[in-house]
Amino acid sequence: MILDYLDGSVPADHQADLCVIGAGPAGIAIARAFLGTSVRVCLVESGGLAGEDRSQALCEGTADGGAPFDMAHSRMRVFGGSCTLWGGGCIPLADTDLEPRDWVPDSGWPLRYADLAPWYAKARDFCQIDPVHSFGPGQFDGPTQRKPLDLDPEGLVNLLFARSPILFGDAYRDEMRAAPNITVLLHANLMELEANAAGTSVVRARLGTLAGRRGQVRARHFVLAAGGIENARLLLLSDSVAPCGLGNDRDLVGRYFMDHPRGTIGNVHSTTPDRLTRPYERAIGKVRLPVASEIGMAHPAQQRHRVLNGRVHPFAVEGAVPQGIRALRNVRAALRPPSRDEATLLEARLSAAMANGPTAAAVAVPPNLALSAVSLGLHIGDVLRAVAQKVSDKPTVRSERVELVGFFEQAPNRDSRVTLGESRDALGLRRVNIDWRLTELDRYTYRTLTSLAGKPLAAACGGTFEAAPWAVDDSATPEVFGTAHHMGTTRMSTDPATGVVDTDGTVHGVHNLHVAGSSVFPTSGWAFPTFTIVALSLRLAEHLRVLLAACEGSGMT
């Protein structure tokens, strides 16, 4: 069932076998794994069923690193999590992402692809990807709707990713509502995980609302599934018994914060730019493709140059828009009713902030329908020509240039970290502070991918490549931004001296506290993280099933 913790008729205190904090893809996957069982699950979500400005304000914080970072607009508090705004991209990691690399300090997972493969299969089902699309290390199988470019496998490779057609909050809301053994608490914020006197187990989760209500959840096991930033923040806030925060005896919680830095590495100028851009478009018309290609850096090139992983995407940048097409767009915009819904407006702001490619210029003033209709009639020939272009699978507006945007793996860096700031949020909790730092290896990777990709991709469409100055000058400040893939802050390791959680996601030294999500990633590769998040969450759910069954068999309460 789904309850609103703001409702005074809902009990303030709850008892469960398993308490999961955060109803994003990780939390929903774990809770759903117990559907129809005797295990009582309490799934705690800070937001509501739709986005709300008041809840979203709890994401605000400060940043003082060398790279720009916006934590307020790069995550979302809502049932379904930040994936309420995701593009659906799913791709597994490969052993080349998981193995230690001697040129990448602190790299390497304690797991390999074979350990994750069965859980990737279950993640494919959870993400509702058609099983006709099989997968292997680092990619899905095709075929694709459009043939990708022929690339030199020593430098660049085509990698296929699958598209999940769902938003997790929408897809699994009714199941959560109908499940008798699952209680979802909306608008319930974790204030602290309270531990026993020794700090070796969690006793209860203290909850609070923005309206001032307070309560608790007692459970046998607890899972933090609140995202790559918030997981670390909540551990640090849980300091009534452990002064430095739970699981932070070695000062590792919040360290090794990573994202996938992105930036425009240059532009391609060509009279036939479609030859470069069309094979890598993710939709035909308004229909999203079930699988699509990305241009990745070949592993031999990574080894040869001793760099991190990365990919590059060619984005078509429109040139002059014919008057008839502009008029048609204005007519459609004028007929579209303006949204005044809080959730829709919030999602629009967050989507704009997290856009990972060039975007069309926004219309500053709502277009006049009558004038736009007249202009459409006068220039209907432009529209007819555009229809013919679309039928022949060609763009309706000629591209002015192709913008090459690089997306990069970030090197694990102990000094790139999440800490608690001095200011407090509306709940009275210390806000997050992020010091996002890039290393020389990061910068060297940007320059290397620019060198490997720029001229070959330009040559593929008979064009010329103009590199962005920052992407070739080792003294220039990198012009990169985050992609809202927050990782690494509770990294996985078999050794408590080098990680916060073990291979099962259990916090070292706290036997009934577990962490799910990309915060456990020791390294990231270039891959979109959600598919691996879901796989690891389902793996953790099976581990919890065994632990809870053992509790039941021993009569533990």
Coordinates of C-alpha atoms in Angstrom, one line a residue:
M1 CA 0.0 0.0 0.0
I2 CA 1.0 3.6 -0.5
L3 CA 0.5 6.0 2.4
D4 CA 1.2 9.8 2.7
Y5 CA 3.2 10.4 5.8
L6 CA 1.8 13.9 5.9
D7 CA -1.6 12.5 6.6
G8 CA -2.2 12.5 10.3
S9 CA -4.3 9.4 10.2
V10 CA -1.2 7.4 9.0
P11 CA 0.7 5.9 12.0
A12 CA 3.9 7.7 12.8
D13 CA 5.7 4.5 13.8
H14 CA 6.1 1.4 11.7
Q15 CA 7.5 -2.1 12.1
A16 CA 9.0 -4.0 9.2
D17 CA 11.4 -6.7 8.4
L18 CA 13.2 -4.6 5.8
C19 CA 13.3 -0.8 5.6
V20 CA 14.4 0.7 2.3
I21 CA 15.2 4.5 2.1
G22 CA 14.5 5.9 -1.3
A23 CA 12.0 4.9 -4.0
G24 CA 14.1 5.3 -7.1
P25 CA 15.0 2.4 -9.4
A26 CA 17.2 0.7 -6.7
G27 CA 14.6 1.0 -3.9
I28 CA 11.7 -0.1 -6.1
A29 CA 13.6 -3.0 -7.5
I30 CA 14.5 -4.2 -4.0
A31 CA 11.0 -3.8 -2.6
R32 CA 9.4 -5.4 -5.6
A33 CA 11.7 -8.5 -5.2
F34 CA 9.7 -9.3 -2.0
L35 CA 6.2 -9.0 -3.6
G36 CA 3.9 -11.8 -2.5
T37 CA 6.3 -13.0 0.3
S38 CA 6.0 -12.9 4.1
V39 CA 8.7 -10.3 4.4
R40 CA 7.3 -6.9 5.5
V41 CA 8.9 -4.1 3.6
C42 CA 8.7 -0.4 4.4
L43 CA 9.8 1.8 1.4
V44 CA 10.5 5.4 2.5
E45 CA 10.3 8.2 0.0
S46 CA 11.1 11.8 0.6
G47 CA 8.9 13.1 -2.2
G48 CA 5.4 12.4 -3.4
L49 CA 4.0 10.7 -6.5
A50 CA 4.8 13.8 -8.5
G51 CA 7.5 16.5 -8.3
E52 CA 7.0 19.3 -5.7
D53 CA 9.1 22.4 -5.3
R54 CA 9.1 22.2 -1.5
S55 CA 10.5 18.6 -1.5
Q56 CA 12.9 19.4 -4.3
A57 CA 14.4 22.3 -2.2
L58 CA 15.8 19.7 0.1
C59 CA 18.3 18.8 -2.6
E60 CA 20.0 22.2 -2.4
G61 CA 23.5 22.6 -1.1
T62 CA 26.8 24.2 -1.8
A63 CA 29.7 23.4 -4.1
D64 CA 33.3 24.5 -3.7
G65 CA 35.3 22.3 -6.1
G66 CA 37.2 23.3 -9.2
A67 CA 34.5 22.1 -11.6
P68 CA 30.9 23.6 -11.7
F69 CA 28.3 21.4 -10.0
D70 CA 24.6 21.8 -9.5
M71 CA 23.3 19.3 -7.0
A72 CA 19.8 21.0 -6.7
H73 CA 18.9 20.3 -10.4
S74 CA 20.7 17.1 -11.0
R75 CA 18.5 14.8 -8.9
M76 CA 14.8 14.6 -8.1
R77 CA 12.8 13.7 -5.0
V78 CA 9.8 11.8 -6.1
F79 CA 8.4 8.3 -6.2
G80 CA 10.4 6.8 -9.1
G81 CA 13.5 8.9 -8.3
S82 CA 15.6 10.9 -10.7
C83 CA 14.8 8.3 -13.4
T84 CA 11.5 10.1 -13.7
L85 CA 13.5 12.2 -16.1
W86 CA 15.8 9.6 -17.6
G87 CA 16.3 8.8 -21.3
G88 CA 16.0 5.0 -20.7
G89 CA 19.6 4.1 -21.8
C90 CA 20.7 0.7 -20.5
I91 CA 24.1 -1.0 -21.1
P92 CA 26.1 -3.4 -18.9
L93 CA 29.7 -2.8 -17.8
A94 CA 32.5 -5.0 -19.2
D95 CA 35.4 -6.6 -17.5
T96 CA 37.6 -3.9 -18.9
D97 CA 35.6 -1.4 -16.8
L98 CA 35.7 -3.6 -13.7
E99 CA 39.3 -4.8 -13.7
P100 CA 42.1 -2.8 -12.0
R101 CA 44.1 -0.7 -14.5
D102 CA 47.6 0.1 -13.4
W103 CA 47.3 3.6 -14.9
V104 CA 44.1 4.4 -13.0
P105 CA 44.8 4.8 -9.2
D106 CA 42.2 3.1 -6.9
S107 CA 40.5 1.3 -9.9
G108 CA 39.0 -2.1 -9.9
W109 CA 35.8 -3.8 -8.6
P110 CA 35.8 -6.9 -6.4
L111 CA 33.3 -8.3 -8.9
R112 CA 33.5 -9.3 -12.6
Y113 CA 31.1 -9.4 -15.5
A114 CA 30.3 -13.1 -14.8
D115 CA 29.2 -12.1 -11.3
L116 CA 26.8 -9.6 -12.7
A117 CA 25.6 -11.3 -15.8
P118 CA 22.6 -13.2 -14.2
W119 CA 21.5 -10.0 -12.5
Y120 CA 21.8 -8.0 -15.7
A121 CA 19.3 -10.6 -17.2
K122 CA 16.9 -9.9 -14.4
A123 CA 17.5 -6.1 -14.7
R124 CA 16.6 -6.4 -18.4
D125 CA 13.2 -7.8 -17.3
F126 CA 12.7 -5.2 -14.6
C127 CA 13.5 -2.4 -17.2
Q128 CA 11.0 -4.1 -19.5
I129 CA 13.6 -4.4 -22.4
D130 CA 12.5 -6.9 -25.0
P131 CA 14.4 -10.1 -24.4
V132 CA 15.0 -10.4 -28.1
H133 CA 17.9 -7.9 -27.4
S134 CA 20.6 -10.1 -25.9
F135 CA 23.6 -8.6 -24.3
G136 CA 27.2 -9.3 -23.5
P137 CA 30.1 -7.5 -21.8
G138 CA 29.8 -3.8 -22.5
Q139 CA 26.9 -3.8 -25.0
F140 CA 23.6 -5.1 -26.2
D141 CA 23.0 -6.8 -29.5
G142 CA 21.3 -5.3 -32.6
P143 CA 20.3 -5.0 -35.2
T144 CA 20.0 -1.2 -35.4
Q145 CA 17.6 0.7 -37.6
R146 CA 20.4 2.6 -39.1
K147 CA 23.9 1.2 -39.9
P148 CA 26.6 2.9 -37.8
L149 CA 29.8 4.2 -39.3
D150 CA 32.7 1.9 -40.1
L151 CA 35.3 2.8 -37.5
D152 CA 38.9 1.9 -36.9
P153 CA 38.6 -0.7 -34.1
E154 CA 42.0 0.4 -32.8
G155 CA 40.6 3.8 -32.0
L156 CA 36.9 4.0 -31.9
V157 CA 34.1 1.3 -31.7
N158 CA 30.4 1.3 -32.1
L159 CA 28.6 0.1 -28.9
L160 CA 24.9 -0.7 -28.7
F161 CA 22.7 0.3 -25.8
A162 CA 19.1 -0.7 -25.2
R163 CA 16.3 1.7 -24.3
S164 CA 14.0 0.9 -21.4
P165 CA 10.5 2.1 -22.4
I166 CA 9.3 2.7 -18.8
L167 CA 9.5 5.2 -15.9
F168 CA 9.8 3.1 -12.8
G169 CA 7.4 5.1 -10.7
D170 CA 4.7 4.8 -13.3
A171 CA 5.4 1.2 -14.2
Y172 CA 5.4 -0.2 -10.6
R173 CA 3.1 2.2 -8.7
D174 CA 0.0 0.0 -8.9
E175 CA 2.0 -3.1 -7.8
M176 CA 3.3 -1.2 -4.7
R177 CA -0.2 0.1 -3.9
A178 CA -1.8 -3.4 -4.1
A179 CA 1.0 -5.3 -2.2
P180 CA -0.2 -6.3 1.3
N181 CA 3.3 -6.8 2.5
I182 CA 4.8 -3.5 1.2
T183 CA 4.2 -0.1 2.8
V184 CA 5.3 2.9 0.8
L185 CA 5.6 6.1 2.9
L186 CA 5.5 9.3 0.8
H187 CA 6.8 12.6 2.1
A188 CA 8.8 10.8 4.8
N189 CA 12.4 12.0 5.2
L190 CA 15.1 10.1 6.9
M191 CA 16.4 12.2 9.7
E192 CA 18.9 9.6 11.0
L193 CA 19.7 6.0 11.2
E194 CA 20.1 5.3 14.9
A195 CA 22.6 2.6 15.8
N196 CA 23.1 0.5 19.0
A197 CA 25.6 1.6 21.5
A198 CA 28.4 -0.2 19.8
G199 CA 27.5 1.2 16.4
T200 CA 27.4 -2.4 14.9
S201 CA 23.7 -2.5 13.9
V202 CA 20.9 0.0 13.1
V203 CA 18.0 0.0 15.6
R204 CA 15.6 2.3 13.8
A205 CA 15.2 4.9 11.2
R206 CA 14.0 8.3 12.5
L207 CA 11.6 10.0 10.1
G208 CA 10.3 13.5 9.7
T209 CA 8.1 15.6 7.4
L210 CA 8.3 19.2 6.3
A211 CA 5.2 19.8 8.4
G212 CA 7.0 18.9 11.6
R213 CA 5.7 15.3 12.1
R214 CA 8.2 12.8 13.5
G215 CA 8.2 9.0 13.8
Q216 CA 10.3 5.9 13.2
V217 CA 10.6 2.6 11.4
R218 CA 12.0 -0.3 13.2
A219 CA 13.3 -3.2 11.1
R220 CA 15.7 -6.1 11.0
H221 CA 17.6 -4.8 8.0
F222 CA 18.0 -1.3 6.5
V223 CA 18.9 -0.3 2.9
L224 CA 20.0 3.2 1.8
A225 CA 18.9 3.6 -1.8
A226 CA 18.7 7.4 -2.0
G227 CA 21.2 8.2 -4.7
G228 CA 25.0 8.8 -5.1
I229 CA 24.9 12.0 -3.1
E230 CA 22.2 11.4 -0.6
N231 CA 23.4 8.0 0.5
A232 CA 26.7 9.5 1.7
R233 CA 24.9 12.5 3.3
L234 CA 22.5 10.3 5.3
L235 CA 25.4 8.1 6.6
L236 CA 27.2 11.3 7.7
L237 CA 24.1 12.6 9.3
S238 CA 23.7 9.4 11.3
D239 CA 26.2 10.5 14.0
S240 CA 24.5 10.2 17.4
V241 CA 26.5 7.1 18.2
A242 CA 29.3 7.2 15.6
P243 CA 30.5 10.9 15.7
C244 CA 31.9 10.8 12.2
G245 CA 28.8 9.0 10.8
L246 CA 27.9 5.4 10.3
G247 CA 30.3 3.3 8.3
N248 CA 32.8 6.2 8.3
D249 CA 35.5 4.8 10.7
R250 CA 38.1 5.1 7.9
D251 CA 36.9 8.5 6.7
L252 CA 35.7 7.1 3.4
V253 CA 32.0 8.0 3.3
G254 CA 31.5 10.7 0.7
R255 CA 35.0 10.4 -0.8
Y256 CA 35.7 9.3 -4.4
F257 CA 32.7 11.2 -5.7
M258 CA 32.4 10.8 -9.5
D259 CA 30.1 11.9 -12.3
H260 CA 30.4 11.4 -16.1
P261 CA 31.9 14.8 -17.1
R262 CA 30.6 16.0 -20.5
G263 CA 31.7 18.8 -22.8
T264 CA 31.8 19.9 -26.4
I265 CA 35.2 18.8 -27.7
G266 CA 34.7 20.5 -31.1
N267 CA 32.6 21.0 -34.2
V268 CA 32.4 19.3 -37.6
H269 CA 31.7 21.4 -40.6
S270 CA 30.4 19.5 -43.6
T271 CA 28.1 19.8 -46.6
T272 CA 26.8 16.3 -45.8
P273 CA 26.6 16.3 -42.0
D274 CA 23.7 13.7 -41.9
R275 CA 26.2 11.0 -42.8
L276 CA 27.7 11.5 -39.4
T277 CA 24.6 12.3 -37.2
R278 CA 21.8 10.1 -38.6
P279 CA 23.4 6.7 -37.6
Y280 CA 23.6 7.8 -34.0
E281 CA 20.1 9.4 -33.6
R282 CA 18.1 7.7 -30.9
A283 CA 14.7 8.1 -32.5
I284 CA 13.1 8.1 -35.9
G285 CA 10.6 10.9 -35.9
K286 CA 8.9 10.7 -32.5
V287 CA 9.5 6.9 -32.1
R288 CA 12.3 6.0 -29.8
L289 CA 14.5 3.2 -31.1
P290 CA 14.8 0.1 -28.9
V291 CA 18.5 -0.1 -29.4
A292 CA 20.9 2.6 -30.6
S293 CA 24.6 3.1 -31.3
E294 CA 27.2 5.1 -29.4
I295 CA 30.8 5.9 -30.4
G296 CA 33.1 4.6 -27.7
M297 CA 36.8 4.6 -27.2
A298 CA 38.3 1.2 -28.1
H299 CA 39.9 -0.6 -25.2
P300 CA 43.2 -1.0 -27.2
A301 CA 43.3 2.8 -27.5
Q302 CA 42.7 3.2 -23.7
Q303 CA 45.5 0.8 -23.0
R304 CA 47.9 2.3 -25.6
H305 CA 47.3 5.9 -24.4
R306 CA 46.8 4.9 -20.7
V307 CA 43.5 6.9 -20.5
L308 CA 40.1 6.5 -19.0
N309 CA 37.0 5.3 -20.9
G310 CA 34.8 7.7 -22.9
R311 CA 32.4 8.1 -25.7
V312 CA 31.5 10.9 -28.2
H313 CA 28.1 11.7 -29.6
P314 CA 27.5 13.8 -32.7
F315 CA 24.6 16.3 -32.3
A316 CA 23.2 18.0 -35.3
V317 CA 22.9 21.8 -34.8
E318 CA 20.1 23.2 -36.9
G319 CA 20.9 26.0 -39.4
A320 CA 18.4 28.5 -40.7
V321 CA 14.8 27.2 -40.2
P322 CA 12.6 27.7 -43.3
Q323 CA 9.7 30.1 -42.7
G324 CA 7.1 27.5 -43.2
I325 CA 8.7 25.1 -40.7
R326 CA 9.0 27.9 -38.2
A327 CA 5.4 28.9 -38.7
L328 CA 4.3 25.2 -38.2
R329 CA 6.3 25.0 -35.0
N330 CA 4.7 28.2 -33.8
V331 CA 1.2 27.0 -34.6
R332 CA 1.8 23.8 -32.6
A333 CA 3.3 25.8 -29.7
A334 CA 0.3 28.2 -29.7
L335 CA -2.2 25.3 -29.7
R336 CA -0.4 23.6 -26.8
P337 CA -2.0 24.8 -23.6
P338 CA 0.5 26.4 -21.1
S339 CA 1.2 24.2 -18.2
R340 CA 0.7 25.6 -14.7
D341 CA 1.0 22.2 -13.0
E342 CA 3.8 22.3 -10.3
A343 CA 5.1 18.9 -11.2
T344 CA 5.2 19.5 -14.9
L345 CA 7.0 22.9 -14.5
L346 CA 9.5 21.4 -12.1
E347 CA 10.3 18.5 -14.4
A348 CA 10.7 21.0 -17.3
R349 CA 13.2 23.0 -15.2
L350 CA 15.2 19.9 -14.2
S351 CA 15.1 18.4 -17.7
A352 CA 16.6 21.7 -19.1
A353 CA 19.3 21.7 -16.4
M354 CA 20.2 18.1 -17.2
A355 CA 20.2 18.4 -21.0
N356 CA 23.2 16.5 -22.3
G357 CA 23.3 18.0 -25.8
P358 CA 22.6 21.2 -27.8
T359 CA 19.0 22.4 -27.4
A360 CA 16.9 24.5 -29.6
A361 CA 16.4 28.1 -28.6
A362 CA 13.4 28.6 -26.5
V363 CA 10.5 30.8 -27.7
A364 CA 10.6 33.8 -25.4
V365 CA 7.1 35.0 -26.2
P366 CA 4.1 32.7 -26.9
P367 CA 3.5 32.8 -30.6
N368 CA 0.4 34.4 -32.0
L369 CA -1.8 31.7 -33.5
A370 CA -3.5 33.8 -36.2
L371 CA -0.3 35.3 -37.5
S372 CA 1.5 31.9 -37.4
A373 CA -1.4 30.3 -39.3
V374 CA -1.2 33.0 -42.0
S375 CA 2.6 32.5 -42.3
L376 CA 2.1 28.8 -42.5
G377 CA -0.3 29.2 -45.4
L378 CA 2.1 31.5 -47.3
H379 CA 5.0 29.1 -46.9
I380 CA 3.2 25.8 -47.1
G381 CA 5.8 24.7 -49.7
D382 CA 8.5 24.5 -47.0
V383 CA 6.3 22.0 -45.1
L384 CA 5.6 19.9 -48.2
R385 CA 9.3 19.7 -48.9
A386 CA 9.9 18.8 -45.2
V387 CA 7.4 15.9 -45.5
A388 CA 9.2 14.6 -48.5
Q389 CA 12.5 14.8 -46.6
K390 CA 11.0 12.9 -43.6
V391 CA 9.6 10.2 -45.9
S392 CA 13.1 9.6 -47.3
D393 CA 14.5 9.5 -43.7
K394 CA 16.3 12.8 -44.0
P395 CA 16.2 15.7 -41.6
T396 CA 13.6 18.4 -42.3
V397 CA 16.0 21.2 -41.5
R398 CA 19.5 21.4 -42.7
S399 CA 22.3 21.2 -40.1
E400 CA 24.5 24.1 -39.7
R401 CA 27.3 22.1 -38.1
V402 CA 27.8 18.9 -36.0
E403 CA 28.7 19.4 -32.3
L404 CA 30.8 16.6 -30.9
V405 CA 30.1 16.1 -27.2
G406 CA 32.4 13.9 -25.2
F407 CA 31.1 11.9 -22.2
F408 CA 33.9 10.6 -20.0
E409 CA 34.7 8.2 -17.2
Q410 CA 36.1 10.1 -14.2
A411 CA 39.1 8.8 -12.3
P412 CA 38.5 7.8 -8.7
N413 CA 39.8 10.6 -6.6
R414 CA 39.8 10.5 -2.8
D415 CA 39.7 14.3 -2.6
S416 CA 36.6 14.6 -4.8
R417 CA 34.0 14.3 -2.1
V418 CA 30.6 14.9 -0.5
T419 CA 30.6 16.4 3.0
L420 CA 28.1 18.2 5.2
G421 CA 27.9 21.9 4.9
E422 CA 27.2 24.5 7.6
S423 CA 23.7 25.6 6.3
R424 CA 20.6 23.6 7.2
D425 CA 17.5 22.6 5.3
A426 CA 13.9 23.0 6.2
L427 CA 14.1 19.8 8.3
G428 CA 17.0 21.2 10.3
L429 CA 19.5 18.9 8.7
R430 CA 22.9 20.0 7.5
R431 CA 22.9 20.5 3.7
V432 CA 25.3 18.7 1.4
N433 CA 28.5 20.3 0.2
I434 CA 30.2 18.9 -2.9
D435 CA 33.9 19.3 -3.8
W436 CA 34.0 17.9 -7.4
R437 CA 37.6 17.6 -8.5
L438 CA 39.1 16.5 -11.8
T439 CA 42.6 15.0 -12.1
E440 CA 45.3 15.4 -14.8
L441 CA 44.3 11.9 -16.0
D442 CA 40.8 13.2 -16.6
R443 CA 42.2 16.1 -18.6
Y444 CA 44.5 13.9 -20.5
T445 CA 41.6 11.7 -21.4
Y446 CA 39.6 14.6 -22.8
R447 CA 42.5 15.6 -25.1
T448 CA 43.1 12.0 -26.2
L449 CA 39.5 11.4 -27.2
T450 CA 39.4 14.7 -29.0
S451 CA 42.5 13.6 -31.0
L452 CA 41.1 10.1 -31.7
A453 CA 37.6 11.2 -32.7
G454 CA 37.7 14.6 -34.2
K455 CA 39.3 14.1 -37.6
P456 CA 38.1 10.5 -38.3
L457 CA 34.5 11.5 -37.6
A458 CA 34.8 14.6 -39.8
A459 CA 36.3 12.5 -42.6
A460 CA 33.3 10.2 -42.4
C461 CA 31.1 13.0 -43.7
G462 CA 33.6 14.7 -45.9
G463 CA 34.0 17.6 -43.4
T464 CA 36.6 19.3 -41.3
F465 CA 37.1 19.3 -37.6
E466 CA 37.4 22.4 -35.4
A467 CA 38.6 21.4 -31.9
A468 CA 37.4 23.3 -28.9
P469 CA 40.4 25.1 -27.5
W470 CA 40.0 23.6 -24.0
A471 CA 40.0 20.1 -25.5
V472 CA 43.5 20.4 -27.0
D473 CA 45.3 22.8 -24.7
D474 CA 46.6 21.1 -21.6
S475 CA 46.8 24.5 -19.7
A476 CA 43.2 25.4 -20.4
T477 CA 40.4 24.9 -17.8
P478 CA 38.2 22.0 -18.9
E479 CA 34.7 23.1 -20.0
V480 CA 32.9 20.1 -18.6
F481 CA 29.7 19.6 -16.7
G482 CA 28.0 16.8 -14.9
T483 CA 25.5 14.4 -16.4
A484 CA 23.6 13.6 -13.1
H485 CA 25.3 10.2 -12.8
H486 CA 26.5 10.5 -9.2
M487 CA 28.8 7.6 -8.1
G488 CA 31.5 6.4 -5.8
T489 CA 30.7 7.9 -2.4
T490 CA 30.2 4.6 -0.6
R491 CA 32.5 2.5 -2.8
M492 CA 32.6 -1.3 -2.7
S493 CA 35.7 -3.2 -1.5
T494 CA 36.5 -6.4 0.3
D495 CA 38.8 -4.4 2.6
P496 CA 37.2 -1.9 5.1
A497 CA 40.4 0.2 4.6
T498 CA 39.5 0.9 1.0
G499 CA 35.7 0.8 0.8
V500 CA 32.5 1.5 2.7
V501 CA 30.5 -1.6 1.7
D502 CA 31.5 -5.2 0.9
T503 CA 30.6 -7.1 -2.3
D504 CA 27.1 -7.7 -1.0
G505 CA 26.5 -4.0 -0.4
T506 CA 26.7 -4.4 3.4
V507 CA 28.4 -1.5 5.3
H508 CA 31.6 -2.7 6.8
G509 CA 31.1 -3.1 10.6
V510 CA 27.3 -2.5 10.5
H511 CA 25.8 -5.9 9.9
N512 CA 22.2 -4.9 9.1
L513 CA 22.9 -1.8 7.0
H514 CA 23.2 -2.0 3.3
V515 CA 23.7 0.4 0.4
A516 CA 22.2 0.2 -3.1
G517 CA 22.8 2.4 -6.1
S518 CA 25.7 3.9 -8.0
S519 CA 27.3 5.2 -4.8
V520 CA 28.9 1.7 -4.4
F521 CA 30.6 1.9 -7.8
P522 CA 34.4 1.9 -7.4
T523 CA 34.8 3.0 -11.1
S524 CA 32.2 3.9 -13.6
G525 CA 33.3 3.2 -17.2
W526 CA 31.3 5.4 -19.6
A527 CA 28.1 3.4 -19.3
F528 CA 24.8 4.9 -18.3
P529 CA 24.6 3.7 -14.6
T530 CA 20.9 2.7 -14.2
F531 CA 21.2 -0.8 -15.7
T532 CA 24.0 -1.7 -13.3
I533 CA 22.2 0.0 -10.4
V534 CA 19.2 -2.3 -11.0
A535 CA 21.3 -5.4 -11.4
L536 CA 23.2 -4.8 -8.2
S537 CA 19.9 -4.0 -6.3
L538 CA 18.4 -7.3 -7.4
R539 CA 21.5 -9.0 -6.3
L540 CA 21.3 -7.3 -3.0
A541 CA 17.6 -8.2 -2.7
E542 CA 18.5 -11.9 -3.0
H543 CA 21.2 -11.5 -0.3
L544 CA 18.6 -9.9 1.9
R545 CA 16.2 -12.7 1.3
V546 CA 18.7 -15.2 2.6
L547 CA 19.6 -13.0 5.6
L548 CA 15.9 -12.5 6.5
A549 CA 15.2 -16.2 6.1
A550 CA 18.0 -16.9 8.5
C551 CA 16.5 -14.4 11.0
E552 CA 13.1 -16.1 10.7
G553 CA 14.6 -19.5 11.2
S554 CA 16.5 -18.4 14.3
G555 CA 13.5 -16.7 15.8
M556 CA 15.2 -13.3 15.8
T557 CA 13.0 -10.2 16.0

